């Protein structure tokens, strides 16, 4: 009697491969997978923004204030 060996599904194989990825690798995969959506979202968020007179330091401070509140 022959034993039939079943292969895991493609989905199960993908999950197994993702388990071995570091957080940084998972973030990069996420960025690659959702790149078009993220670009479109960024375009929609910033379409009415004017950054002509804004420094990089101003942007960093605004991000930190938004993320951490007044504890910066």
PDB file of N, CA and C in Angstrom:
ATOM      1  N   UNK A   1       0.838  -1.182   0.000  1.00  0.00           N
ATOM      2  CA  UNK A   1       0.000   0.000   0.000  1.00  0.00           C
ATOM      3  C   UNK A   1       0.887   1.252   0.000  1.00  0.00           C
ATOM      4  N   UNK A   2       0.639   2.138  -0.943  1.00  0.00           N
ATOM      5  CA  UNK A   2       1.434   3.350  -1.045  1.00  0.00           C
ATOM      6  C   UNK A   2       0.893   4.424  -0.115  1.00  0.00           C
ATOM      7  N   UNK A   3       1.815   5.149   0.488  1.00  0.00           N
ATOM      8  CA  UNK A   3       1.425   6.267   1.354  1.00  0.00           C
ATOM      9  C   UNK A   3       1.365   7.531   0.499  1.00  0.00           C
ATOM     10  N   UNK A   4       0.272   8.205   0.582  1.00  0.00           N
ATOM     11  CA  UNK A   4       0.126   9.463  -0.142  1.00  0.00           C
ATOM     12  C   UNK A   4       0.556  10.577   0.802  1.00  0.00           C
ATOM     13  N   UNK A   5       1.578  11.300   0.361  1.00  0.00           N
ATOM     14  CA  UNK A   5       2.078  12.397   1.178  1.00  0.00           C
ATOM     15  C   UNK A   5       1.450  13.696   0.693  1.00  0.00           C
ATOM     16  N   UNK A   6       0.760  14.366   1.578  1.00  0.00           N
ATOM     17  CA  UNK A   6       0.119  15.623   1.203  1.00  0.00           C
ATOM     18  C   UNK A   6       1.064  16.778   1.477  1.00  0.00           C
ATOM     19  N   UNK A   7       1.152  17.661   0.519  1.00  0.00           N
ATOM     20  CA  UNK A   7       1.948  18.867   0.665  1.00  0.00           C
ATOM     21  C   UNK A   7       1.092  19.937   1.350  1.00  0.00           C
ATOM     22  N   UNK A   8       1.701  20.763   2.172  1.00  0.00           N
ATOM     23  CA  UNK A   8       0.926  21.864   2.755  1.00  0.00           C
ATOM     24  C   UNK A   8       0.438  22.797   1.639  1.00  0.00           C
ATOM     25  N   UNK A   9      -0.665  23.453   1.886  1.00  0.00           N
ATOM     26  CA  UNK A   9      -1.203  24.383   0.895  1.00  0.00           C
ATOM     27  C   UNK A   9      -0.224  25.535   0.674  1.00  0.00           C
ATOM     28  N   UNK A  10      -0.393  26.210  -0.425  1.00  0.00           N
ATOM     29  CA  UNK A  10       0.454  27.368  -0.734  1.00  0.00           C
ATOM     30  C   UNK A  10       0.349  28.403   0.376  1.00  0.00           C
ATOM     31  N   UNK A  11      -0.861  28.607   0.869  1.00  0.00           N
ATOM     32  CA  UNK A  11      -1.068  29.569   1.955  1.00  0.00           C
ATOM     33  C   UNK A  11      -0.278  29.159   3.196  1.00  0.00           C
ATOM     34  N   UNK A  12      -0.335  27.890   3.567  1.00  0.00           N
ATOM     35  CA  UNK A  12       0.398  27.399   4.734  1.00  0.00           C
ATOM     36  C   UNK A  12       1.898  27.561   4.530  1.00  0.00           C
ATOM     37  N   UNK A  13       2.374  27.331   3.326  1.00  0.00           N
ATOM     38  CA  UNK A  13       3.798  27.513   3.042  1.00  0.00           C
ATOM     39  C   UNK A  13       4.209  28.969   3.195  1.00  0.00           C
ATOM     40  N   UNK A  14       3.350  29.889   2.729  1.00  0.00           N
ATOM     41  CA  UNK A  14       3.645  31.315   2.866  1.00  0.00           C
ATOM     42  C   UNK A  14       3.706  31.718   4.335  1.00  0.00           C
ATOM     43  N   UNK A  15       2.765  31.235   5.121  1.00  0.00           N
ATOM     44  CA  UNK A  15       2.734  31.561   6.552  1.00  0.00           C
ATOM     45  C   UNK A  15       3.994  31.034   7.235  1.00  0.00           C
ATOM     46  N   UNK A  16       4.393  29.838   6.893  1.00  0.00           N
ATOM     47  CA  UNK A  16       5.612  29.267   7.473  1.00  0.00           C
ATOM     48  C   UNK A  16       6.832  30.115   7.131  1.00  0.00           C
ATOM     49  N   UNK A  17       6.905  30.600   5.905  1.00  0.00           N
ATOM     50  CA  UNK A  17       8.035  31.440   5.511  1.00  0.00           C
ATOM     51  C   UNK A  17       8.011  32.787   6.229  1.00  0.00           C
ATOM     52  N   UNK A  18       6.813  33.333   6.450  1.00  0.00           N
ATOM     53  CA  UNK A  18       6.704  34.624   7.133  1.00  0.00           C
ATOM     54  C   UNK A  18       7.083  34.524   8.610  1.00  0.00           C
ATOM     55  N   UNK A  19       6.878  33.373   9.197  1.00  0.00           N
ATOM     56  CA  UNK A  19       7.226  33.196  10.621  1.00  0.00           C
ATOM     57  C   UNK A  19       8.710  33.381  10.869  1.00  0.00           C
ATOM     58  N   UNK A  20       9.527  33.120   9.868  1.00  0.00           N
ATOM     59  CA  UNK A  20      10.979  33.202  10.024  1.00  0.00           C
ATOM     60  C   UNK A  20      11.539  34.580   9.692  1.00  0.00           C
ATOM     61  N   UNK A  21      10.689  35.520   9.342  1.00  0.00           N
ATOM     62  CA  UNK A  21      11.140  36.864   8.980  1.00  0.00           C
ATOM     63  C   UNK A  21      11.267  37.735  10.229  1.00  0.00           C
ATOM     64  N   UNK A  22      12.233  38.637  10.195  1.00  0.00           N
ATOM     65  CA  UNK A  22      12.398  39.602  11.286  1.00  0.00           C
ATOM     66  C   UNK A  22      11.340  40.702  11.135  1.00  0.00           C
ATOM     67  N   UNK A  23      11.197  41.518  12.166  1.00  0.00           N
ATOM     68  CA  UNK A  23      10.249  42.635  12.092  1.00  0.00           C
ATOM     69  C   UNK A  23      10.604  43.570  10.940  1.00  0.00           C
ATOM     70  N   UNK A  24      11.893  43.832  10.763  1.00  0.00           N
ATOM     71  CA  UNK A  24      12.326  44.725   9.682  1.00  0.00           C
ATOM     72  C   UNK A  24      11.971  44.134   8.317  1.00  0.00           C
ATOM     73  N   UNK A  25      12.182  42.840   8.149  1.00  0.00           N
ATOM     74  CA  UNK A  25      11.850  42.189   6.882  1.00  0.00           C
ATOM     75  C   UNK A  25      10.343  42.229   6.630  1.00  0.00           C
ATOM     76  N   UNK A  26       9.549  42.019   7.674  1.00  0.00           N
ATOM     77  CA  UNK A  26       8.088  42.071   7.529  1.00  0.00           C
ATOM     78  C   UNK A  26       7.623  43.476   7.150  1.00  0.00           C
ATOM     79  N   UNK A  27       8.242  44.494   7.743  1.00  0.00           N
ATOM     80  CA  UNK A  27       7.883  45.875   7.414  1.00  0.00           C
ATOM     81  C   UNK A  27       8.212  46.186   5.956  1.00  0.00           C
ATOM     82  N   UNK A  28       9.356  45.713   5.492  1.00  0.00           N
ATOM     83  CA  UNK A  28       9.739  45.940   4.094  1.00  0.00           C
ATOM     84  C   UNK A  28       8.764  45.233   3.149  1.00  0.00           C
ATOM     85  N   UNK A  29       8.372  44.016   3.483  1.00  0.00           N
ATOM     86  CA  UNK A  29       7.393  43.296   2.664  1.00  0.00           C
ATOM     87  C   UNK A  29       6.061  44.032   2.638  1.00  0.00           C
ATOM     88  N   UNK A  30       5.652  44.553   3.794  1.00  0.00           N
ATOM     89  CA  UNK A  30       4.407  45.317   3.894  1.00  0.00           C
ATOM     90  C   UNK A  30       4.478  46.554   2.992  1.00  0.00           C
ATOM     91  N   UNK A  31       5.608  47.264   3.062  1.00  0.00           N
ATOM     92  CA  UNK A  31       5.773  48.462   2.233  1.00  0.00           C
ATOM     93  C   UNK A  31       5.734  48.118   0.754  1.00  0.00           C
ATOM     94  N   UNK A  32       6.380  47.013   0.379  1.00  0.00           N
ATOM     95  CA  UNK A  32       6.367  46.601  -1.027  1.00  0.00           C
ATOM     96  C   UNK A  32       4.957  46.211  -1.470  1.00  0.00           C
ATOM     97  N   UNK A  33       4.271  45.480  -0.642  1.00  0.00           N
ATOM     98  CA  UNK A  33       2.947  44.976  -0.989  1.00  0.00           C
ATOM     99  C   UNK A  33       1.922  46.111  -1.104  1.00  0.00           C
ATOM    100  N   UNK A  34       1.997  47.084  -0.186  1.00  0.00           N
ATOM    101  CA  UNK A  34       1.014  48.172  -0.152  1.00  0.00           C
ATOM    102  C   UNK A  34       1.565  49.491  -0.696  1.00  0.00           C
ATOM    103  N   UNK A  35       2.654  49.439  -1.448  1.00  0.00           N
ATOM    104  CA  UNK A  35       3.317  50.641  -1.944  1.00  0.00           C
ATOM    105  C   UNK A  35       2.357  51.585  -2.672  1.00  0.00           C
ATOM    106  N   UNK A  36       1.573  51.065  -3.595  1.00  0.00           N
ATOM    107  CA  UNK A  36       0.669  51.924  -4.366  1.00  0.00           C
ATOM    108  C   UNK A  36      -0.398  52.559  -3.476  1.00  0.00           C
ATOM    109  N   UNK A  37      -0.949  51.787  -2.548  1.00  0.00           N
ATOM    110  CA  UNK A  37      -1.956  52.324  -1.628  1.00  0.00           C
ATOM    111  C   UNK A  37      -1.361  53.409  -0.733  1.00  0.00           C
ATOM    112  N   UNK A  38      -0.151  53.169  -0.227  1.00  0.00           N
ATOM    113  CA  UNK A  38       0.494  54.148   0.642  1.00  0.00           C
ATOM    114  C   UNK A  38       0.827  55.426  -0.119  1.00  0.00           C
ATOM    115  N   UNK A  39       1.297  55.297  -1.353  1.00  0.00           N
ATOM    116  CA  UNK A  39       1.586  56.485  -2.168  1.00  0.00           C
ATOM    117  C   UNK A  39       0.324  57.299  -2.424  1.00  0.00           C
ATOM    118  N   UNK A  40      -0.766  56.624  -2.726  1.00  0.00           N
ATOM    119  CA  UNK A  40      -2.030  57.312  -2.978  1.00  0.00           C
ATOM    120  C   UNK A  40      -2.547  57.999  -1.704  1.00  0.00           C
ATOM    121  N   UNK A  41      -2.427  57.306  -0.578  1.00  0.00           N
ATOM    122  CA  UNK A  41      -2.870  57.889   0.694  1.00  0.00           C
ATOM    123  C   UNK A  41      -2.034  59.123   1.033  1.00  0.00           C
ATOM    124  N   UNK A  42      -0.717  59.031   0.839  1.00  0.00           N
ATOM    125  CA  UNK A  42       0.162  60.172   1.119  1.00  0.00           C
ATOM    126  C   UNK A  42      -0.196  61.339   0.202  1.00  0.00           C
ATOM    127  N   UNK A  43      -0.465  61.054  -1.053  1.00  0.00           N
ATOM    128  CA  UNK A  43      -0.849  62.101  -2.006  1.00  0.00           C
ATOM    129  C   UNK A  43      -2.134  62.786  -1.563  1.00  0.00           C
ATOM    130  N   UNK A  44      -3.120  62.012  -1.111  1.00  0.00           N
ATOM    131  CA  UNK A  44      -4.392  62.583  -0.650  1.00  0.00           C
ATOM    132  C   UNK A  44      -4.212  63.412   0.615  1.00  0.00           C
ATOM    133  N   UNK A  45      -3.366  62.927   1.531  1.00  0.00           N
ATOM    134  CA  UNK A  45      -3.160  63.634   2.796  1.00  0.00           C
ATOM    135  C   UNK A  45      -2.455  64.968   2.569  1.00  0.00           C
ATOM    136  N   UNK A  46      -1.496  65.001   1.653  1.00  0.00           N
ATOM    137  CA  UNK A  46      -0.652  66.183   1.490  1.00  0.00           C
ATOM    138  C   UNK A  46      -1.059  67.094   0.338  1.00  0.00           C
ATOM    139  N   UNK A  47      -2.138  66.779  -0.372  1.00  0.00           N
ATOM    140  CA  UNK A  47      -2.478  67.573  -1.551  1.00  0.00           C
ATOM    141  C   UNK A  47      -2.741  69.038  -1.227  1.00  0.00           C
ATOM    142  N   UNK A  48      -3.256  69.336  -0.062  1.00  0.00           N
ATOM    143  CA  UNK A  48      -3.531  70.738   0.277  1.00  0.00           C
ATOM    144  C   UNK A  48      -2.441  71.340   1.166  1.00  0.00           C
ATOM    145  N   UNK A  49      -1.357  70.622   1.353  1.00  0.00           N
ATOM    146  CA  UNK A  49      -0.270  71.102   2.209  1.00  0.00           C
ATOM    147  C   UNK A  49       0.725  71.931   1.410  1.00  0.00           C
ATOM    148  N   UNK A  50       1.288  72.889   2.090  1.00  0.00           N
ATOM    149  CA  UNK A  50       2.313  73.731   1.475  1.00  0.00           C
ATOM    150  C   UNK A  50       3.565  73.656   2.347  1.00  0.00           C
ATOM    151  N   UNK A  51       4.580  72.971   1.846  1.00  0.00           N
ATOM    152  CA  UNK A  51       5.808  72.772   2.615  1.00  0.00           C
ATOM    153  C   UNK A  51       6.950  73.670   2.130  1.00  0.00           C
ATOM    154  N   UNK A  52       6.632  74.710   1.344  1.00  0.00           N
ATOM    155  CA  UNK A  52       7.679  75.556   0.764  1.00  0.00           C
ATOM    156  C   UNK A  52       8.570  76.209   1.822  1.00  0.00           C
ATOM    157  N   UNK A  53       7.987  76.664   2.904  1.00  0.00           N
ATOM    158  CA  UNK A  53       8.751  77.374   3.930  1.00  0.00           C
ATOM    159  C   UNK A  53       8.952  76.537   5.182  1.00  0.00           C
ATOM    160  N   UNK A  54       8.829  75.233   5.067  1.00  0.00           N
ATOM    161  CA  UNK A  54       8.941  74.335   6.204  1.00  0.00           C
ATOM    162  C   UNK A  54      10.290  73.628   6.168  1.00  0.00           C
ATOM    163  N   UNK A  55      10.956  73.623   7.312  1.00  0.00           N
ATOM    164  CA  UNK A  55      12.244  72.933   7.382  1.00  0.00           C
ATOM    165  C   UNK A  55      12.028  71.473   7.781  1.00  0.00           C
ATOM    166  N   UNK A  56      13.052  70.688   7.569  1.00  0.00           N
ATOM    167  CA  UNK A  56      12.994  69.284   7.979  1.00  0.00           C
ATOM    168  C   UNK A  56      12.810  69.185   9.496  1.00  0.00           C
ATOM    169  N   UNK A  57      13.444  70.083  10.217  1.00  0.00           N
ATOM    170  CA  UNK A  57      13.319  70.103  11.686  1.00  0.00           C
ATOM    171  C   UNK A  57      11.871  70.376  12.102  1.00  0.00           C
ATOM    172  N   UNK A  58      11.191  71.280  11.412  1.00  0.00           N
ATOM    173  CA  UNK A  58       9.778  71.567  11.706  1.00  0.00           C
ATOM    174  C   UNK A  58       8.920  70.318  11.503  1.00  0.00           C
ATOM    175  N   UNK A  59       9.194  69.594  10.433  1.00  0.00           N
ATOM    176  CA  UNK A  59       8.426  68.380  10.133  1.00  0.00           C
ATOM    177  C   UNK A  59       8.666  67.331  11.207  1.00  0.00           C
ATOM    178  N   UNK A  60       9.922  67.163  11.606  1.00  0.00           N
ATOM    179  CA  UNK A  60      10.261  66.177  12.642  1.00  0.00           C
ATOM    180  C   UNK A  60       9.564  66.534  13.950  1.00  0.00           C
ATOM    181  N   UNK A  61       9.602  67.807  14.327  1.00  0.00           N
ATOM    182  CA  UNK A  61       8.940  68.243  15.561  1.00  0.00           C
ATOM    183  C   UNK A  61       7.432  68.001  15.504  1.00  0.00           C
ATOM    184  N   UNK A  62       6.819  68.279  14.357  1.00  0.00           N
ATOM    185  CA  UNK A  62       5.376  68.067  14.202  1.00  0.00           C
ATOM    186  C   UNK A  62       5.029  66.584  14.321  1.00  0.00           C
ATOM    187  N   UNK A  63       5.847  65.734  13.722  1.00  0.00           N
ATOM    188  CA  UNK A  63       5.616  64.281  13.813  1.00  0.00           C
ATOM    189  C   UNK A  63       5.753  63.827  15.257  1.00  0.00           C
ATOM    190  N   UNK A  64       6.810  64.283  15.931  1.00  0.00           N
ATOM    191  CA  UNK A  64       7.022  63.894  17.328  1.00  0.00           C
ATOM    192  C   UNK A  64       5.894  64.386  18.218  1.00  0.00           C
ATOM    193  N   UNK A  65       5.439  65.608  17.988  1.00  0.00           N
ATOM    194  CA  UNK A  65       4.342  66.146  18.797  1.00  0.00           C
ATOM    195  C   UNK A  65       3.068  65.328  18.568  1.00  0.00           C
ATOM    196  N   UNK A  66       2.814  64.976  17.315  1.00  0.00           N
ATOM    197  CA  UNK A  66       1.639  64.176  16.999  1.00  0.00           C
ATOM    198  C   UNK A  66       1.743  62.788  17.607  1.00  0.00           C
ATOM    199  N   UNK A  67       2.935  62.220  17.588  1.00  0.00           N
ATOM    200  CA  UNK A  67       3.130  60.852  18.071  1.00  0.00           C
ATOM    201  C   UNK A  67       3.201  60.800  19.602  1.00  0.00           C
ATOM    202  N   UNK A  68       3.900  61.731  20.193  1.00  0.00           N
ATOM    203  CA  UNK A  68       4.184  61.661  21.628  1.00  0.00           C
ATOM    204  C   UNK A  68       3.483  62.748  22.447  1.00  0.00           C
ATOM    205  N   UNK A  69       2.738  63.623  21.811  1.00  0.00           N
ATOM    206  CA  UNK A  69       2.079  64.695  22.527  1.00  0.00           C
ATOM    207  C   UNK A  69       3.079  65.781  22.908  1.00  0.00           C
ATOM    208  N   UNK A  70       2.838  66.431  24.010  1.00  0.00           N
ATOM    209  CA  UNK A  70       3.712  67.525  24.448  1.00  0.00           C
ATOM    210  C   UNK A  70       4.905  67.029  25.248  1.00  0.00           C
ATOM    211  N   UNK A  71       5.171  65.741  25.254  1.00  0.00           N
ATOM    212  CA  UNK A  71       6.263  65.174  26.043  1.00  0.00           C
ATOM    213  C   UNK A  71       7.574  65.130  25.267  1.00  0.00           C
ATOM    214  N   UNK A  72       7.727  65.938  24.233  1.00  0.00           N
ATOM    215  CA  UNK A  72       8.938  65.914  23.401  1.00  0.00           C
ATOM    216  C   UNK A  72       9.944  66.877  23.952  1.00  0.00           C
TER     217      UNK A  72
END
